[in-house]
GROMACS .gro file of C-alpha atoms in nm:
model
  272
    1MET     CA    1   1.080   7.572  12.831
    2GLU     CA    2   0.764   7.600  12.756
    3GLY     CA    3   0.518   7.412  12.512
    4LYS     CA    4   0.345   7.504  12.161
    5ALA     CA    5   0.018   7.454  12.342
    6GLU     CA    6   0.073   7.711  12.642
    7MET     CA    7   0.305   7.898  12.391
    8GLU     CA    8   0.015   7.994  12.159
    9GLN     CA    9  -0.261   7.994  12.473
   10LYS     CA   10  -0.031   8.291  12.602
   11ASN     CA   11  -0.033   8.442  12.211
   12GLU     CA   12  -0.383   8.423  12.172
   13VAL     CA   13  -0.444   8.634  12.562
   14LYS     CA   14  -0.266   8.883  12.400
   15SER     CA   15  -0.318   8.878  12.097
   16VAL     CA   16  -0.707   8.954  12.280
   17ALA     CA   17  -0.552   9.209  12.511
   18THR     CA   18  -0.449   9.408  12.226
   19ARG     CA   19  -0.752   9.365  11.961
   20LYS     CA   20  -0.960   9.529  12.264
   21VAL     CA   21  -0.811   9.792  12.394
   22GLU     CA   22  -0.735   9.886  11.960
   23GLU     CA   23  -1.023   9.801  11.876
   24LYS     CA   24  -1.216  10.087  12.210
   25ASP     CA   25  -0.927  10.320  12.167
   26LYS     CA   26  -0.977  10.414  11.770
   27ALA     CA   27  -1.380  10.333  11.796
   28LYS     CA   28  -1.519  10.477  12.147
   29THR     CA   29  -1.806  10.251  12.087
   30GLU     CA   30  -1.758   9.951  12.396
   31VAL     CA   31  -1.983  10.100  12.708
   32ALA     CA   32  -1.817   9.878  13.004
   33VAL     CA   33  -2.040   9.803  13.253
   34PRO     CA   34  -1.935  10.000  13.599
   35LEU     CA   35  -1.818   9.893  13.810
   36MET     CA   36  -1.815   9.893  14.196
   37GLY     CA   37  -1.559   9.976  14.393
   38GLU     CA   38  -1.264  10.175  14.251
   39SER     CA   39  -1.123  10.010  13.906
   40ASN     CA   40  -0.882  10.228  13.648
   41GLU     CA   41  -0.877  10.192  13.277
   42GLU     CA   42  -0.631  10.016  13.262
   43GLU     CA   43  -0.819   9.769  13.472
   44GLN     CA   44  -1.135   9.773  13.272
   45ASN     CA   45  -0.944   9.742  12.955
   46LYS     CA   46  -0.803   9.369  13.108
   47ILE     CA   47  -1.111   9.265  13.209
   48LEU     CA   48  -1.299   9.331  12.877
   49ALA     CA   49  -0.980   9.083  12.709
   50MET     CA   50  -1.020   8.829  12.980
   51ARG     CA   51  -1.378   8.823  12.891
   52ALA     CA   52  -1.307   8.776  12.556
   53PHE     CA   53  -1.089   8.474  12.594
   54VAL     CA   54  -1.300   8.263  12.860
   55GLU     CA   55  -1.646   8.285  12.654
   56LYS     CA   56  -1.415   8.206  12.361
   57ARG     CA   57  -1.344   7.882  12.580
   58ASP     CA   58  -1.650   7.796  12.777
   59PRO     CA   59  -2.022   8.017  12.632
   60SER     CA   60  -2.188   7.955  13.011
   61SER     CA   61  -1.895   8.276  13.129
   62LYS     CA   62  -2.151   8.495  12.874
   63GLU     CA   63  -2.380   8.545  13.229
   64ILE     CA   64  -2.111   8.609  13.396
   65ASP     CA   65  -2.124   8.996  13.492
   66ASP     CA   66  -1.825   9.180  13.565
   67LEU     CA   67  -1.761   9.226  13.885
   68MET     CA   68  -1.670   8.807  13.930
   69LEU     CA   69  -1.400   8.816  13.656
   70ARG     CA   70  -1.233   9.136  13.822
   71ARG     CA   71  -1.266   8.956  14.126
   72PHE     CA   72  -1.046   8.622  13.902
   73LEU     CA   73  -0.805   8.957  13.774
   74ARG     CA   74  -0.678   9.073  14.119
   75ALA     CA   75  -0.643   8.704  14.287
   76ARG     CA   76  -0.408   8.643  14.022
   77ASP     CA   77  -0.251   9.006  14.022
   78GLN     CA   78  -0.387   9.177  13.720
   79ASP     CA   79  -0.217   8.869  13.537
   80ILE     CA   80  -0.554   8.759  13.178
   81GLU     CA   81  -0.348   8.403  13.152
   82LYS     CA   82  -0.333   8.352  13.532
   83ALA     CA   83  -0.675   8.459  13.562
   84SER     CA   84  -0.925   8.340  13.286
   85ALA     CA   85  -0.726   7.996  13.389
   86MET     CA   86  -0.857   8.005  13.772
   87PHE     CA   87  -1.218   8.109  13.637
   88LEU     CA   88  -1.248   7.856  13.364
   89LYS     CA   89  -1.133   7.626  13.655
   90TYR     CA   90  -1.407   7.740  13.887
   91LEU     CA   91  -1.703   7.728  13.617
   92LYS     CA   92  -1.578   7.381  13.546
   93TRP     CA   93  -1.580   7.301  13.922
   94ARG     CA   94  -1.946   7.499  13.915
   95HIS     CA   95  -2.130   7.251  13.652
   96SER     CA   96  -2.050   6.980  13.808
   97PHE     CA   97  -1.995   6.994  14.240
   98ILE     CA   98  -2.321   7.234  14.159
   99PRO     CA   99  -2.514   7.075  13.915
  100LYS     CA  100  -2.823   7.229  14.084
  101GLY     CA  101  -2.665   7.630  14.135
  102SER     CA  102  -2.697   7.615  14.500
  103PHE     CA  103  -2.794   7.354  14.791
  104SER     CA  104  -3.088   7.394  15.015
  105ALA     CA  105  -3.087   7.267  15.340
  106SER     CA  106  -3.201   6.928  15.268
  107ASP     CA  107  -2.739   6.895  15.125
  108ILE     CA  108  -2.667   6.921  15.375
  109PRO     CA  109  -2.880   6.842  15.722
  110ASN     CA  110  -2.522   6.672  15.919
  111GLU     CA  111  -2.365   7.020  15.964
  112LEU     CA  112  -2.659   7.189  16.010
  113ALA     CA  113  -2.715   6.977  16.318
  114GLN     CA  114  -2.400   7.079  16.453
  115ASN     CA  115  -2.500   7.410  16.517
  116LYS     CA  116  -2.197   7.601  16.450
  117MET     CA  117  -2.203   7.885  16.244
  118PHE     CA  118  -2.463   8.195  16.307
  119MET     CA  119  -2.473   8.510  16.100
  120GLN     CA  120  -2.600   8.871  16.171
  121GLY     CA  121  -2.453   9.191  16.145
  122SER     CA  122  -2.230   9.399  15.904
  123ASP     CA  123  -1.904   9.604  15.993
  124LYS     CA  124  -1.815  10.037  15.976
  125VAL     CA  125  -1.790  10.013  15.542
  126GLY     CA  126  -2.137   9.673  15.565
  127ARG     CA  127  -1.924   9.380  15.503
  128PRO     CA  128  -2.179   9.114  15.605
  129ILE     CA  129  -2.066   8.971  15.926
  130THR     CA  130  -2.059   8.537  16.058
  131VAL     CA  131  -1.938   8.350  16.329
  132VAL     CA  132  -1.850   8.054  16.336
  133PHE     CA  133  -1.740   7.831  16.650
  134GLY     CA  134  -1.450   7.542  16.588
  135GLY     CA  135  -1.619   7.408  16.925
  136LYS     CA  136  -1.874   7.282  16.789
  137HIS     CA  137  -1.779   7.133  16.437
  138TYR     CA  138  -1.713   6.752  16.449
  139PRO     CA  139  -1.587   6.587  16.097
  140ASN     CA  140  -1.836   6.432  15.929
  141LYS     CA  141  -1.941   6.061  15.926
  142LYS     CA  142  -2.201   6.078  15.769
  143GLY     CA  143  -2.207   6.286  15.478
  144GLY     CA  144  -1.888   6.345  15.444
  145ILE     CA  145  -1.613   6.596  15.293
  146ASP     CA  146  -1.894   6.621  15.033
  147GLU     CA  147  -2.105   6.677  15.190
  148PHE     CA  148  -1.875   7.003  15.403
  149LYS     CA  149  -1.728   7.155  15.085
  150ARG     CA  150  -2.144   7.202  15.042
  151PHE     CA  151  -2.250   7.338  15.338
  152VAL     CA  152  -1.991   7.557  15.276
  153VAL     CA  153  -2.111   7.685  14.995
  154TYR     CA  154  -2.478   7.711  15.106
  155ALA     CA  155  -2.285   7.934  15.350
  156LEU     CA  156  -2.084   8.153  15.184
  157GLU     CA  157  -2.376   8.216  14.881
  158LYS     CA  158  -2.626   8.317  15.221
  159LEU     CA  159  -2.328   8.557  15.267
  160CYS     CA  160  -2.292   8.749  14.936
  161SER     CA  161  -2.663   8.718  14.915
  162ARG     CA  162  -2.650   8.990  15.193
  163MET     CA  163  -2.407   9.200  15.084
  164PRO     CA  164  -2.520   9.525  15.057
  165THR     CA  165  -2.484   9.736  14.680
  166GLY     CA  166  -2.127   9.840  14.662
  167GLN     CA  167  -2.011   9.542  14.801
  168GLU     CA  168  -1.808   9.254  14.727
  169LYS     CA  169  -1.665   9.105  15.101
  170PHE     CA  170  -1.779   8.931  15.423
  171VAL     CA  171  -1.590   8.947  15.781
  172VAL     CA  172  -1.596   8.602  16.000
  173ILE     CA  173  -1.539   8.596  16.350
  174GLY     CA  174  -1.335   8.230  16.473
  175ASP     CA  175  -1.409   8.091  16.748
  176LEU     CA  176  -1.295   7.803  16.863
  177GLU     CA  177  -1.349   7.868  17.249
  178GLY     CA  178  -1.391   7.475  17.430
  179TRP     CA  179  -1.182   7.332  16.989
  180GLY     CA  180  -0.994   7.008  17.122
  181TYR     CA  181  -0.829   6.723  16.872
  182SER     CA  182  -1.224   6.588  16.887
  183ASN     CA  183  -1.316   6.803  16.620
  184CYS     CA  184  -0.937   6.871  16.449
  185ASP     CA  185  -1.088   6.800  16.125
  186ILE     CA  186  -0.784   6.919  15.849
  187ARG     CA  187  -1.022   6.762  15.592
  188ALA     CA  188  -1.289   6.982  15.579
  189TYR     CA  189  -0.987   7.278  15.699
  190LEU     CA  190  -0.846   7.280  15.384
  191GLY     CA  191  -1.117   7.118  15.141
  192ALA     CA  192  -1.322   7.470  15.286
  193LEU     CA  193  -1.010   7.638  15.201
  194SER     CA  194  -0.984   7.578  14.803
  195VAL     CA  195  -1.375   7.669  14.789
  196LEU     CA  196  -1.251   7.959  14.950
  197GLN     CA  197  -0.976   8.009  14.760
  198ASP     CA  198  -1.003   7.869  14.428
  199TYR     CA  199  -1.371   7.983  14.361
  200HIS     CA  200  -1.461   8.267  14.574
  201PRO     CA  201  -1.164   8.486  14.534
  202GLU     CA  202  -1.190   8.787  14.677
  203ARG     CA  203  -1.497   8.753  14.959
  204LEU     CA  204  -1.289   8.691  15.250
  205GLY     CA  205  -1.236   9.118  15.396
  206LYS     CA  206  -1.157   8.994  15.691
  207LEU     CA  207  -1.090   8.669  15.952
  208PHE     CA  208  -1.047   8.706  16.327
  209ILE     CA  209  -1.001   8.481  16.490
  210VAL     CA  210  -1.056   8.409  16.915
  211HIS     CA  211  -1.044   8.208  17.174
  212VAL     CA  212  -0.712   8.027  17.071
  213PRO     CA  213  -0.644   7.721  17.223
  214HIS     CA  214  -0.321   7.666  17.284
  215ILE     CA  215  -0.330   7.286  17.076
  216PHE     CA  216  -0.538   7.482  16.818
  217MET     CA  217  -0.175   7.598  16.674
  218THR     CA  218  -0.123   7.205  16.584
  219ALA     CA  219  -0.315   7.220  16.338
  220TRP     CA  220  -0.229   7.531  16.252
  221LYS     CA  221   0.094   7.476  16.160
  222ILE     CA  222  -0.017   7.171  15.901
  223VAL     CA  223  -0.329   7.452  15.714
  224TYR     CA  224  -0.166   7.750  15.723
  225PRO     CA  225   0.079   7.593  15.417
  226PHE     CA  226  -0.170   7.590  15.187
  227ILE     CA  227  -0.268   7.967  15.242
  228ASP     CA  228  -0.212   8.196  14.953
  229ASN     CA  229  -0.031   8.483  15.060
  230ASN     CA  230  -0.337   8.765  15.015
  231THR     CA  231  -0.594   8.544  15.253
  232LYS     CA  232  -0.253   8.535  15.523
  233LYS     CA  233  -0.302   8.913  15.513
  234LYS     CA  234  -0.614   8.951  15.613
  235ILE     CA  235  -0.631   8.661  15.939
  236THR     CA  236  -0.567   8.840  16.297
  237PHE     CA  237  -0.524   8.625  16.587
  238VAL     CA  238  -0.691   8.828  16.872
  239GLU     CA  239  -0.572   8.754  17.270
  240ASN     CA  240  -0.864   8.764  17.502
  241LYS     CA  241  -0.804   9.040  17.701
  242LYS     CA  242  -0.846   9.281  17.442
  243LEU     CA  243  -1.077   9.076  17.182
  244ARG     CA  244  -1.382   9.331  17.240
  245SER     CA  245  -1.150   9.676  17.128
  246THR     CA  246  -1.030   9.482  16.841
  247LEU     CA  247  -1.340   9.364  16.737
  248LEU     CA  248  -1.472   9.777  16.770
  249GLU     CA  249  -1.191   9.882  16.590
  250GLU     CA  250  -1.452   9.742  16.247
  251ILE     CA  251  -1.709   9.683  16.410
  252ASP     CA  252  -1.988   9.912  16.594
  253GLU     CA  253  -2.142   9.751  16.914
  254ASN     CA  254  -2.534   9.814  16.771
  255GLN     CA  255  -2.408   9.545  16.515
  256LEU     CA  256  -2.150   9.337  16.716
  257PRO     CA  257  -2.293   9.017  16.842
  258GLU     CA  258  -2.357   9.000  17.222
  259ILE     CA  259  -2.120   8.814  17.347
  260TYR     CA  260  -1.841   9.014  17.275
  261GLY     CA  261  -2.004   9.290  17.413
  262GLY     CA  262  -2.229   9.369  17.154
  263LYS     CA  263  -2.587   9.443  17.103
  264LEU     CA  264  -2.685   9.144  16.845
  265PRO     CA  265  -2.843   8.813  16.958
  266LEU     CA  266  -2.704   8.515  16.748
  267ILE     CA  267  -2.854   8.400  16.459
  268PRO     CA  268  -2.846   8.067  16.296
  269LEU     CA  269  -2.689   8.021  15.937
  270GLN     CA  270  -3.054   7.846  15.832
  271ASN     CA  271  -3.266   8.070  15.946
  272ASN     CA  272  -3.088   8.428  15.753
   0.00000   0.00000   0.00000
């Protein structure tokens, strides 16, 4: 049985949705912010309803554009109530974890020192590409899991800043060459997954996992149950013998990193 508060919240969401649609049909005076990509009328109405609901709960959400609300809505399969709850949780997290609004290199010195993440080029649909070397990651004994999460946020914001108009996603090449048990860091993997899935939904376009050693699958079996179904569909394990051909299916040669037979040199994350 649902509690009274939960029932009232559901009714409020439905009421807002109904009112917004009626207002739009009756007056035709509301002008929705143009949305990048395909967004039908039903989805736009849901975005309007979601905006009205979250702005009432947290006025700071007025600063958020419709594209972000749409990503949360799509991450929860167009369920306004679930998307609103997810988005409000994101706002609370961002206010507490990123009080200054962003992180700088000085906030993540130990993570950057590992020189494990690079960024250059775009795939055939304009999604920026990042290469992450799992064999260069080691558990952060100085800054701990919080510094690692700051590093993930820093990287995601770097990636998003490189997106051209009309693009909302990025591509990751996760290279596990040389990965061993000393690199295994389940807390960090789950922390990165949470930052991506819970607070940056619908940003990952594709994850290619390459040069996978057999021993990695032990860690993968632990992490896999925490990956949501939408994210699982975006993950591809690539065979070594098909590495270049698989990457070239989605990335032009002049945008592919040199280490995979392309033309672009690797550029460290902090130098972008």
